[in-house]
Tab-separated table of C-alpha atoms and ligand atoms in Angstrom:
chain	number	residue	atom	x	y	z
A	1	MET	CA	-15.187	1.241	31.096
A	2	GLN	CA	-16.206	0.169	27.912
A	3	ASN	CA	-18.072	-2.709	27.216
A	4	PRO	CA	-17.131	-5.434	24.494
A	5	ILE	CA	-18.954	-4.805	21.648
A	6	LYS	CA	-20.549	-8.714	20.897
A	7	SER	CA	-22.860	-8.931	24.499
A	8	THR	CA	-24.366	-4.986	23.754
A	9	ASN	CA	-25.361	-4.712	20.363
A	10	ARG	CA	-23.061	-1.554	19.284
A	11	ARG	CA	-22.816	-0.018	16.440
A	12	VAL	CA	-20.022	-0.242	14.108
A	13	VAL	CA	-19.575	2.434	11.973
A	14	ILE	CA	-15.999	2.328	9.007
A	15	VAL	CA	-15.240	4.737	7.024
A	16	GLY	CA	-13.156	3.711	3.748
A	17	GLY	CA	-13.947	0.725	1.945
A	18	GLY	CA	-11.261	-0.774	1.450
A	19	LEU	CA	-9.438	-3.540	2.168
A	20	ALA	CA	-8.791	-3.007	6.463
A	21	ALA	CA	-13.018	-2.467	6.274
A	22	LEU	CA	-13.246	-5.420	4.640
A	23	ARG	CA	-11.279	-7.936	6.741
A	24	CYS	CA	-12.669	-5.598	10.110
A	25	THR	CA	-16.036	-6.996	8.435
A	26	GLU	CA	-15.778	-10.555	8.059
A	27	GLU	CA	-13.682	-10.508	11.264
A	28	LEU	CA	-16.508	-8.925	13.213
A	29	ARG	CA	-18.937	-11.075	12.401
A	30	ARG	CA	-17.093	-14.037	12.548
A	31	GLY	CA	-16.689	-13.079	15.844
A	32	GLY	CA	-20.190	-13.378	17.446
A	33	HIS	CA	-20.458	-9.551	16.473
A	34	ASP	CA	-24.708	-9.729	15.834
A	35	GLY	CA	-24.807	-5.558	15.225
A	36	ARG	CA	-24.994	-3.476	12.915
A	37	ILE	CA	-21.376	-2.495	11.078
A	38	ALA	CA	-22.341	0.243	7.990
A	39	ILE	CA	-18.943	0.980	5.606
A	40	VAL	CA	-19.275	4.617	4.210
A	41	THR	CA	-16.888	4.752	1.518
A	42	ALA	CA	-16.110	7.508	-1.152
A	43	GLU	CA	-15.917	5.702	-3.304
A	44	PRO	CA	-19.012	5.062	-5.863
A	45	HIS	CA	-17.857	1.123	-5.735
A	46	LEU	CA	-17.670	-2.809	-3.886
A	47	PRO	CA	-14.620	-2.721	-1.284
A	48	TYR	CA	-11.961	-3.727	-4.225
A	49	ASP	CA	-8.462	-5.091	-4.803
A	50	ARG	CA	-6.198	-2.421	-5.780
A	51	PRO	CA	-3.100	-3.963	-6.176
A	52	PRO	CA	-4.066	-5.857	-9.795
A	53	LEU	CA	-4.408	-1.807	-11.010
A	54	SER	CA	-0.686	-0.957	-11.468
A	55	LYS	CA	-1.056	-4.690	-13.485
A	56	ASP	CA	-3.263	-7.274	-14.299
A	57	VAL	CA	-5.938	-4.229	-15.139
A	58	LEU	CA	-3.270	-1.406	-16.804
A	59	LEU	CA	-2.564	-4.922	-18.597
A	60	GLY	CA	-5.775	-5.549	-19.927
A	61	LYS	CA	-6.462	-8.531	-18.506
A	62	LYS	CA	-8.589	-7.744	-15.641
A	63	GLU	CA	-12.028	-5.370	-15.299
A	64	LEU	CA	-13.975	-3.748	-11.943
A	65	GLY	CA	-15.928	-6.933	-11.545
A	66	ASP	CA	-13.216	-9.034	-11.881
A	67	VAL	CA	-11.875	-7.165	-8.729
A	68	LEU	CA	-14.340	-6.684	-6.638
A	69	TYR	CA	-13.690	-8.162	-3.657
A	70	ARG	CA	-17.075	-10.207	-2.776
A	71	ASP	CA	-20.421	-8.988	-4.051
A	72	ASP	CA	-23.482	-7.937	-3.190
A	73	ALA	CA	-24.717	-10.675	-1.296
A	74	PHE	CA	-21.615	-10.989	0.834
A	75	TYR	CA	-23.003	-8.037	2.626
A	76	ARG	CA	-26.593	-8.155	1.954
A	77	GLU	CA	-26.221	-12.193	3.740
A	78	HIS	CA	-23.901	-10.061	6.225
A	79	GLN	CA	-26.168	-7.100	7.682
A	80	VAL	CA	-24.101	-4.688	6.445
A	81	ASP	CA	-24.690	-1.000	5.852
A	82	MET	CA	-23.125	-0.102	2.944
A	83	TYR	CA	-23.335	3.407	2.032
A	84	LEU	CA	-21.015	4.237	-1.625
A	85	SER	CA	-20.911	7.824	-2.854
A	86	ARG	CA	-20.145	8.934	0.590
A	87	ARG	CA	-17.088	10.869	1.622
A	88	ALA	CA	-16.763	11.119	5.761
A	89	THR	CA	-16.004	15.292	5.978
A	90	GLY	CA	-16.701	14.813	9.757
A	91	LEU	CA	-15.547	14.170	13.922
A	92	ARG	CA	-17.857	14.492	16.536
A	93	ILE	CA	-16.191	12.877	18.524
A	94	ARG	CA	-17.750	13.494	21.796
A	95	GLU	CA	-21.565	13.015	20.126
A	96	ARG	CA	-19.820	10.096	18.683
A	97	GLU	CA	-20.789	10.737	15.139
A	98	VAL	CA	-19.512	10.775	11.112
A	99	LEU	CA	-20.245	13.900	9.000
A	100	THR	CA	-20.274	13.130	5.557
A	101	ASN	CA	-21.536	15.347	1.952
A	102	GLY	CA	-25.397	12.640	3.593
A	103	SER	CA	-26.538	13.263	6.085
A	104	ALA	CA	-24.453	12.369	9.810
A	105	ILE	CA	-24.248	8.208	11.403
A	106	ALA	CA	-24.054	7.746	13.937
A	107	PHE	CA	-21.420	5.184	16.205
A	108	ASP	CA	-21.041	3.294	18.502
A	109	ASP	CA	-17.054	2.102	17.693
A	110	LEU	CA	-15.856	3.037	14.996
A	111	LEU	CA	-12.653	2.080	12.374
A	112	ILE	CA	-11.718	4.735	10.155
A	113	CYS	CA	-9.643	2.613	7.356
A	114	THR	CA	-9.576	6.214	4.412
A	115	GLY	CA	-6.670	5.134	2.541
A	116	ALA	CA	-4.579	6.903	0.715
A	117	SER	CA	-4.136	9.592	-1.777
A	118	PRO	CA	-1.544	8.952	-4.842
A	119	ARG	CA	0.108	13.040	-3.881
A	120	PRO	CA	-0.179	15.166	-7.281
A	121	PHE	CA	3.153	16.640	-8.693
A	122	PRO	CA	3.753	20.056	-7.151
A	123	LEU	CA	4.404	21.340	-11.122
A	124	LYS	CA	0.770	23.107	-11.605
A	125	SER	CA	-0.008	21.887	-14.789
A	126	ASP	CA	-3.834	21.504	-17.188
A	127	LEU	CA	-2.890	20.109	-19.749
A	128	GLU	CA	-3.716	16.539	-21.124
A	129	GLY	CA	-1.811	13.252	-20.662
A	130	ILE	CA	-0.812	13.506	-17.274
A	131	TYR	CA	-1.830	10.581	-14.841
A	132	THR	CA	-1.064	8.953	-10.879
A	133	LEU	CA	-2.843	6.022	-10.496
A	134	GLY	CA	-4.954	5.180	-6.624
A	135	ARG	CA	-8.245	4.140	-7.932
A	136	VAL	CA	-9.975	1.802	-10.790
A	137	GLU	CA	-11.231	4.677	-12.829
A	138	ASP	CA	-7.712	6.301	-12.168
A	139	ALA	CA	-6.225	2.815	-13.957
A	140	LEU	CA	-9.056	2.531	-16.614
A	141	ARG	CA	-8.335	5.770	-18.204
A	142	LEU	CA	-4.530	5.316	-18.332
A	143	ARG	CA	-4.969	1.632	-19.688
A	144	ALA	CA	-6.832	3.570	-22.468
A	145	ALA	CA	-4.769	5.831	-23.841
A	146	LEU	CA	-1.460	3.422	-22.718
A	147	GLN	CA	-3.066	1.174	-25.490
A	148	ASN	CA	-4.291	4.045	-27.952
A	149	GLY	CA	-0.470	3.739	-29.886
A	150	ALA	CA	0.634	6.946	-27.881
A	151	PRO	CA	4.283	5.708	-28.101
A	152	ARG	CA	6.079	7.639	-25.416
A	153	VAL	CA	5.880	6.862	-21.519
A	154	VAL	CA	7.276	8.451	-19.040
A	155	ILE	CA	6.721	8.048	-15.548
A	156	LEU	CA	7.861	10.471	-12.866
A	157	GLY	CA	8.860	8.107	-9.643
A	158	ALA	CA	10.845	5.057	-9.381
A	159	GLY	CA	9.208	3.203	-6.870
A	160	PHE	CA	6.557	0.531	-7.218
A	161	ILE	CA	3.642	1.630	-8.633
A	162	GLY	CA	5.973	3.930	-11.247
A	163	ALA	CA	7.741	0.099	-11.647
A	164	GLU	CA	5.076	-2.236	-12.372
A	165	VAL	CA	3.188	0.824	-14.802
A	166	ALA	CA	6.554	1.257	-16.756
A	167	SER	CA	6.875	-2.610	-16.332
A	168	ALA	CA	3.382	-2.301	-18.273
A	169	ALA	CA	4.894	-0.122	-20.665
A	170	ARG	CA	6.719	-2.401	-22.231
A	171	SER	CA	5.441	-5.420	-21.798
A	172	LEU	CA	2.819	-3.105	-24.627
A	173	GLY	CA	5.672	-2.263	-26.601
A	174	LEU	CA	6.353	1.485	-24.853
A	175	GLU	CA	8.984	3.760	-25.630
A	176	THR	CA	9.278	3.747	-21.854
A	177	THR	CA	10.999	5.991	-19.681
A	178	ILE	CA	11.515	6.643	-15.666
A	179	VAL	CA	12.319	9.753	-13.570
A	180	ASN	CA	13.387	9.751	-10.358
A	181	LEU	CA	14.451	11.897	-7.982
A	182	ALA	CA	16.053	10.078	-5.650
A	183	ALA	CA	19.471	8.457	-6.418
A	184	THR	CA	18.362	4.728	-6.359
A	185	PRO	CA	14.988	3.286	-6.936
A	186	LEU	CA	12.505	1.636	-3.928
A	187	GLU	CA	15.331	3.539	-1.890
A	188	ARG	CA	13.373	3.732	1.037
A	189	ALA	CA	10.846	0.548	0.280
A	190	VAL	CA	14.616	-2.023	0.593
A	191	GLY	CA	17.672	0.378	0.914
A	192	PRO	CA	19.215	0.974	-0.757
A	193	GLU	CA	22.172	-1.780	-1.551
A	194	MET	CA	19.057	-3.642	-3.018
A	195	GLY	CA	17.063	-0.987	-4.351
A	196	GLY	CA	20.303	-0.396	-6.948
A	197	MET	CA	20.647	-4.131	-7.817
A	198	LEU	CA	16.540	-4.057	-8.257
A	199	SER	CA	17.041	-1.416	-10.415
A	200	ALA	CA	19.132	-3.542	-13.476
A	201	LEU	CA	15.604	-5.325	-13.947
A	202	HIS	CA	14.174	-1.884	-15.971
A	203	ALA	CA	17.665	-2.536	-18.272
A	204	ASP	CA	16.675	-5.976	-18.766
A	205	HIS	CA	13.085	-5.194	-20.528
A	206	GLY	CA	14.243	-2.081	-22.021
A	207	ALA	CA	13.207	0.666	-19.484
A	208	ARG	CA	14.927	3.734	-19.844
A	209	LEU	CA	16.074	4.381	-15.934
A	210	LEU	CA	17.424	8.056	-15.311
A	211	CYS	CA	18.199	9.117	-11.366
A	212	SER	CA	19.081	12.201	-9.096
A	213	VAL	CA	16.674	13.992	-11.516
A	214	SER	CA	13.226	16.133	-12.064
A	215	ILE	CA	11.084	17.702	-13.936
A	216	GLU	CA	12.244	21.494	-14.058
A	217	GLU	CA	9.002	22.258	-17.001
A	218	ILE	CA	6.085	20.118	-18.436
A	219	PHE	CA	5.269	21.732	-22.135
A	220	GLY	CA	2.358	20.872	-25.020
A	221	GLN	CA	0.138	22.334	-27.279
A	222	GLY	CA	-3.781	20.648	-24.690
A	223	ARG	CA	-1.942	17.515	-23.436
A	224	VAL	CA	2.049	16.820	-23.490
A	225	GLU	CA	4.706	16.684	-25.166
A	226	GLU	CA	8.181	17.433	-23.792
A	227	LEU	CA	9.336	17.704	-20.966
A	228	LEU	CA	13.254	19.458	-19.679
A	229	LEU	CA	14.307	17.868	-17.066
A	230	THR	CA	16.211	19.154	-14.389
A	231	ASN	CA	20.104	18.593	-15.545
A	232	GLY	CA	18.832	20.108	-18.881
A	233	GLU	CA	17.887	17.235	-20.976
A	234	ARG	CA	14.994	17.486	-23.143
A	235	ILE	CA	12.820	14.305	-23.226
A	236	PRO	CA	9.507	13.844	-25.416
A	237	CYS	CA	6.675	12.303	-23.945
A	238	ASP	CA	3.355	11.363	-25.055
A	239	ILE	CA	1.896	9.987	-21.342
A	240	LEU	CA	2.969	11.545	-18.785
A	241	VAL	CA	2.121	9.363	-15.121
A	242	ILE	CA	3.389	10.728	-11.228
A	243	GLY	CA	4.529	8.174	-8.632
A	244	ILE	CA	5.531	9.792	-5.774
A	245	GLY	CA	4.363	7.772	-2.764
A	246	SER	CA	0.847	8.209	-1.804
A	247	ALA	CA	-0.141	11.150	1.224
A	248	PRO	CA	-2.219	9.639	4.057
A	249	ASN	CA	-6.915	10.490	3.535
A	250	ILE	CA	-6.246	12.790	6.937
A	251	GLY	CA	-8.338	15.715	5.607
A	252	TRP	CA	-11.934	14.927	6.886
A	253	LEU	CA	-10.511	14.640	10.631
A	254	GLU	CA	-8.805	18.457	11.392
A	255	GLY	CA	-10.353	19.878	14.198
A	256	SER	CA	-11.705	16.684	14.998
A	257	GLY	CA	-9.660	16.249	18.149
A	258	LEU	CA	-8.125	13.330	16.797
A	259	GLU	CA	-4.046	13.331	16.747
A	260	LEU	CA	-3.225	13.845	13.329
A	261	ALA	CA	0.831	13.713	11.995
A	262	ASN	CA	1.786	10.928	8.777
A	263	GLY	CA	-1.461	9.638	9.075
A	264	ILE	CA	-3.911	9.189	12.352
A	265	VAL	CA	-1.598	8.660	15.671
A	266	CYS	CA	-2.218	5.136	16.772
A	267	ASP	CA	-1.000	3.503	19.951
A	268	ALA	CA	0.364	-0.175	19.988
A	269	THR	CA	-2.990	-1.353	19.885
A	270	LEU	CA	-4.596	0.671	16.678
A	271	SER	CA	-6.625	2.907	19.205
A	272	ALA	CA	-6.682	6.962	17.903
A	273	GLY	CA	-6.668	7.019	21.027
A	274	PRO	CA	-11.029	7.947	22.295
A	275	PRO	CA	-11.750	4.732	23.593
A	276	GLY	CA	-14.366	3.294	20.624
A	277	ILE	CA	-12.506	5.095	18.600
A	278	TYR	CA	-9.477	3.138	16.192
A	279	ALA	CA	-7.524	3.191	12.445
A	280	ALA	CA	-6.065	0.946	10.324
A	281	GLY	CA	-4.787	0.312	6.372
A	282	ASP	CA	-2.953	2.771	4.674
A	283	VAL	CA	-3.555	6.188	6.324
A	284	ALA	CA	-2.845	3.438	10.504
A	285	TRP	CA	0.793	5.356	12.260
A	286	TRP	CA	1.663	3.314	15.384
A	287	PRO	CA	4.470	2.451	17.310
A	288	ASN	CA	5.160	-1.499	15.708
A	289	GLY	CA	6.658	-3.327	18.367
A	290	LEU	CA	8.437	-5.933	16.585
A	291	PHE	CA	10.694	-2.784	15.228
A	292	GLY	CA	10.768	-0.016	18.061
A	293	ARG	CA	9.558	2.485	16.030
A	294	GLY	CA	6.491	4.382	14.376
A	295	MET	CA	5.815	3.312	10.404
A	296	ARG	CA	2.392	3.782	8.406
A	297	CYS	CA	2.900	0.951	6.403
A	298	GLU	CA	0.986	1.154	2.566
A	299	GLN	CA	0.704	-1.988	2.635
A	300	TRP	CA	-1.779	-5.021	1.264
A	301	THR	CA	-0.712	-7.127	3.974
A	302	ASN	CA	-0.404	-4.943	6.815
A	303	ALA	CA	-4.073	-2.727	6.379
A	304	ALA	CA	-5.994	-6.960	6.096
A	305	GLU	CA	-4.039	-7.789	9.157
A	306	GLN	CA	-4.606	-4.087	10.506
A	307	GLY	CA	-8.667	-4.686	10.051
A	308	ARG	CA	-8.842	-7.439	11.750
A	309	HIS	CA	-6.857	-6.660	14.345
A	310	VAL	CA	-9.427	-4.454	14.937
A	311	ALA	CA	-11.956	-6.237	15.045
A	312	ARG	CA	-10.805	-8.915	17.020
A	313	ASN	CA	-10.123	-5.034	19.650
A	314	MET	CA	-13.242	-3.811	18.933
A	315	LEU	CA	-15.148	-7.299	20.389
A	316	ALA	CA	-12.659	-7.089	23.415
A	317	GLY	CA	-13.898	-4.444	25.243
A	318	HIS	CA	-11.521	-1.117	25.234
A	319	GLU	CA	-10.040	-2.680	28.006
A	320	GLY	CA	-9.354	-5.999	26.408
A	321	ARG	CA	-7.396	-4.077	23.188
A	322	THR	CA	-4.112	-5.853	22.003
A	323	PRO	CA	-1.204	-4.362	20.700
A	324	PHE	CA	-0.923	-5.619	16.776
A	325	VAL	CA	3.035	-6.350	14.845
A	326	GLY	CA	2.878	-6.752	12.026
A	327	SER	CA	6.094	-8.020	9.961
A	328	ASN	CA	6.060	-4.808	6.698
A	329	TYR	CA	5.961	-7.055	3.563
A	330	PHE	CA	4.678	-6.390	-0.002
A	331	TRP	CA	5.561	-7.748	-2.622
A	332	SER	CA	5.691	-6.601	-6.168
A	333	ASP	CA	4.699	-8.106	-9.951
A	334	GLN	CA	7.663	-6.320	-12.194
A	335	TYR	CA	8.477	-7.718	-16.117
A	336	GLY	CA	7.524	-10.972	-14.941
A	337	HIS	CA	9.847	-10.715	-11.473
A	338	ARG	CA	7.929	-11.414	-7.879
A	339	ILE	CA	10.025	-9.213	-5.799
A	340	GLN	CA	9.255	-9.799	-2.077
A	341	PHE	CA	10.055	-8.223	1.534
A	342	ALA	CA	9.352	-8.390	5.451
A	343	GLY	CA	11.092	-6.989	8.251
A	344	SER	CA	12.828	-3.476	7.975
A	345	GLU	CA	15.068	-2.183	5.560
A	346	VAL	CA	17.380	-0.273	8.182
A	347	ALA	CA	20.163	-2.610	8.973
A	348	ASP	CA	23.351	-2.524	9.440
A	349	GLU	CA	24.433	-5.084	6.844
A	350	VAL	CA	23.273	-6.881	3.574
A	351	LYS	CA	23.846	-9.822	2.390
A	352	ILE	CA	22.761	-12.900	-0.438
A	353	VAL	CA	22.321	-16.010	0.904
A	354	LYS	CA	20.527	-17.641	-1.096
A	355	GLY	CA	20.859	-17.695	-5.128
A	356	ALA	CA	22.535	-14.694	-6.784
A	357	PHE	CA	21.027	-11.759	-8.846
A	358	GLU	CA	22.606	-13.461	-11.946
A	359	ASN	CA	19.967	-15.514	-12.017
A	360	ARG	CA	17.110	-13.018	-11.853
A	361	ARG	CA	16.367	-15.397	-8.613
A	362	PHE	CA	17.823	-14.260	-4.875
A	363	LEU	CA	17.002	-14.211	-1.421
A	364	ALA	CA	18.581	-11.449	0.962
A	365	TYR	CA	18.506	-10.952	4.318
A	366	TYR	CA	19.053	-8.236	6.725
A	367	ARG	CA	20.879	-7.558	10.294
A	368	LYS	CA	20.695	-5.106	12.040
A	369	GLY	CA	23.025	-5.556	15.225
A	370	ASP	CA	22.754	-8.939	16.104
A	371	GLN	CA	19.134	-9.751	15.180
A	372	LEU	CA	18.167	-10.847	11.143
A	373	CYS	CA	15.417	-7.781	10.670
A	374	GLY	CA	15.180	-7.780	6.755
A	375	ALA	CA	14.923	-10.182	3.842
A	376	LEU	CA	13.954	-9.274	-0.068
A	377	ALA	CA	13.505	-11.856	-1.975
A	378	LEU	CA	12.929	-11.874	-6.508
A	379	ASN	CA	11.711	-15.337	-7.354
A	380	GLU	CA	12.135	-16.479	-4.037
A	381	PRO	CA	8.795	-17.046	-2.355
A	382	LYS	CA	8.796	-20.011	0.245
A	383	ALA	CA	12.426	-18.697	1.256
A	384	LEU	CA	11.313	-15.146	1.804
A	385	MET	CA	7.751	-16.838	4.496
A	386	LEU	CA	10.232	-18.978	6.123
A	387	ALA	CA	12.654	-15.246	6.024
A	388	LYS	CA	9.156	-13.252	7.619
A	389	GLN	CA	8.233	-16.359	9.651
A	390	GLN	CA	12.450	-15.807	11.521
A	391	ILE	CA	12.052	-12.051	11.273
A	392	GLU	CA	8.613	-12.272	13.024
A	393	THR	CA	9.719	-14.683	16.233
A	394	GLY	CA	13.335	-12.921	16.655
A	395	THR	CA	16.219	-14.728	14.870
A	396	ARG	CA	18.792	-14.140	16.076
A	397	TRP	CA	21.324	-13.171	12.692
A	398	ASP	CA	23.866	-16.039	13.225
A	399	LEU	CA	20.793	-18.719	13.364
A	400	ALA	CA	18.962	-17.159	10.604
A	401	LEU	CA	21.717	-18.093	8.643
A	402	GLU	CA	22.952	-21.194	10.432
A	403	ALA	CA	19.073	-22.390	9.469
A	404	MET	CA	20.427	-21.081	5.638
A	405	GLY	CA	23.638	-22.526	4.990
A	406	HIS	CA	26.065	-19.689	4.597
A	407	GLY	CA	25.527	-16.747	2.015
A	408	VAL	CA	28.331	-14.400	0.676
A	409	PRO	CA	27.803	-10.503	1.009
A	410	TRP	CA	25.390	-9.063	-1.335
A	411	SER	CA	28.105	-7.645	-3.233
A	412	ALA	CA	30.424	-10.721	-4.560
A	413	ALA	CA	26.542	-11.430	-5.905
A	414	THR	CA	25.729	-8.833	-7.847
A	415	THR	CA	26.920	-8.712	-11.173
B	1	LIG	C1	-2.194	0.393	-7.978
B	1	LIG	C2	-1.454	-0.083	-6.447
B	1	LIG	C3	-1.155	-1.613	-7.045
B	1	LIG	C4	-1.446	-1.211	-5.313
B	1	LIG	N1	-0.533	-3.126	-5.153
B	1	LIG	C5	0.477	-3.658	-4.026
B	1	LIG	C6	1.224	-4.360	-3.830
B	1	LIG	O1	1.602	-4.877	-5.559
B	1	LIG	N2	1.651	-5.481	-2.944
B	1	LIG	C7	1.341	-4.553	-1.793
B	1	LIG	O2	1.616	-4.887	-0.734
B	1	LIG	N3	0.464	-3.322	-1.374
B	1	LIG	C8	-0.220	-2.943	-3.048
B	1	LIG	N4	-0.642	-1.428	-2.900
B	1	LIG	C9	-0.846	-1.730	-2.035
B	1	LIG	C10	-2.408	-2.302	-1.194
B	1	LIG	O3	-3.420	-2.271	-2.105
B	1	LIG	C11	-3.191	-0.809	0.639
B	1	LIG	O4	-2.336	-0.860	0.900
B	1	LIG	C12	-3.896	-1.201	1.011
B	1	LIG	O5	-5.151	-1.578	-0.961
B	1	LIG	C13	-4.378	-0.352	1.455
B	1	LIG	O6	-5.847	-0.742	2.857
B	1	LIG	P1	-6.566	0.085	2.899
B	1	LIG	O7	-8.377	-0.199	3.557
B	1	LIG	O8	-5.889	1.026	4.012
B	1	LIG	O9	-6.778	1.432	1.642
B	1	LIG	P2	-7.914	2.036	0.491
B	1	LIG	O10	-7.917	0.271	0.205
B	1	LIG	O11	-7.018	2.251	0.416
B	1	LIG	O12	-9.262	1.935	1.123
B	1	LIG	C14	-8.990	3.392	1.177
B	1	LIG	C15	-11.155	3.418	0.734
B	1	LIG	O13	-11.088	4.833	1.739
B	1	LIG	C16	-11.731	5.683	0.868
B	1	LIG	N5	-11.807	7.225	1.106
B	1	LIG	C17	-11.348	8.332	1.143
B	1	LIG	N6	-11.444	9.236	1.967
B	1	LIG	C18	-12.344	8.662	2.352
B	1	LIG	C19	-13.805	9.083	2.834
B	1	LIG	N7	-13.106	11.476	3.446
B	1	LIG	N8	-15.207	9.041	2.777
B	1	LIG	C20	-14.821	7.954	2.899
B	1	LIG	N9	-14.339	7.070	1.997
B	1	LIG	C21	-12.865	7.425	2.333
B	1	LIG	C22	-11.157	5.552	-0.813
B	1	LIG	O14	-12.149	5.977	-1.760
B	1	LIG	C23	-11.233	4.130	0.323
B	1	LIG	O15	-12.152	3.741	-1.708
B	1	LIG	C24	-1.313	-1.410	-3.933
B	1	LIG	C25	-1.902	0.526	-4.304
B	1	LIG	C26	-2.228	0.553	-5.365
B	1	LIG	C27	-3.349	1.403	-5.619
């Protein structure tokens, strides 16, 4: 049986230097772990906050220094060995060591939180002017291009990152077109009805949204100049941003013996199988007891909570570990509006229970069977937090409605 780490001065190694890594470190020290902690990250920077990359950093309101979670002193004071620019290349479970582009690093307990990277566009192109957005360098490069006076921006993908880039481009006064393969934007995140409704925000702010279409060919001399769409339309383009989702950073674990699918396959406690090896954040797939299904979340709050939870499980030891349940909460800022969602978008019914879309302020509830399973808010942060609690405590639909007052069907509340 594996001992709780607190009493045994074990060495914890955390691979990946993002939010989950930081929260795990903080919680280990808070919980009394006095052994060594090492963070091994491929990036040359201390852990930094990614949400501002598609918002204030793109708009030139924040720099890298503004988005670092903690400065050098924090890691020194918490006795964390930082391995920057150190990429993990393999894992030897039996030897309990992580292979890197430098020397191998031995561990007693391991957290893998290597996050996810933007999926590249399958059409190969050497042309300049094509961007993805995952790291701070991507955001700075894209910002320079947006501020360079190149007026026509095309974004492939109308998910949250695509929508936020469109919002930034419009606020810089650039001609903006979103090309979306699915019939409705944000369908995977908030379901088709609400995704369709929220798409009106683009029109409100002068961005053109094209759905059920993709890019067939990219033309240009040295840099992108024109796109041929799958519907035959040709559109001029100076900057092409690819926002078609992310893939978990698990390539380095192939052949390690860990189970890999859409992420690192974990049990309900975020254990990746062998005692003392865990995953958290964007890279982890786990059975979420709250919704009775397995999922991988690419959201800030989930990464923070899972990082913390893994620390507690490490402190408790393999036999004492507890399941992680998460409410799949996220937010997005677009065109000055705050969108928030909690729960599951897989629903039998969606109903606006407060406000109205025409006022660009509302709360919608999602029903599965007789349960409240999800909630979406546009500019209703307090109401959303209440709904999140209701979802987390498994509130029945009728009781949730009663608590909120009576609602109107979503279709009647649209403009
Ligand atoms: C542009 C952008 C905007 C976002 N906006 C929002 C938002 O508005 N709301 C929201 O809820 N969420 C948002 N997110 C998502 C949120 O930031 C992530 O869910 C969160 O950062 C995940 O944390 P993590 O610790 O799992 O991974 P990350 O923060 O991605 O950190 C993973 C780290 O691991 C490193 N790494 C990868 N492979 C290796 C390797 N082999 N060896 C060593 N290190 C490696 C990476 O370089 C990275 O530093 C946004 C994400 C992005 C990219």
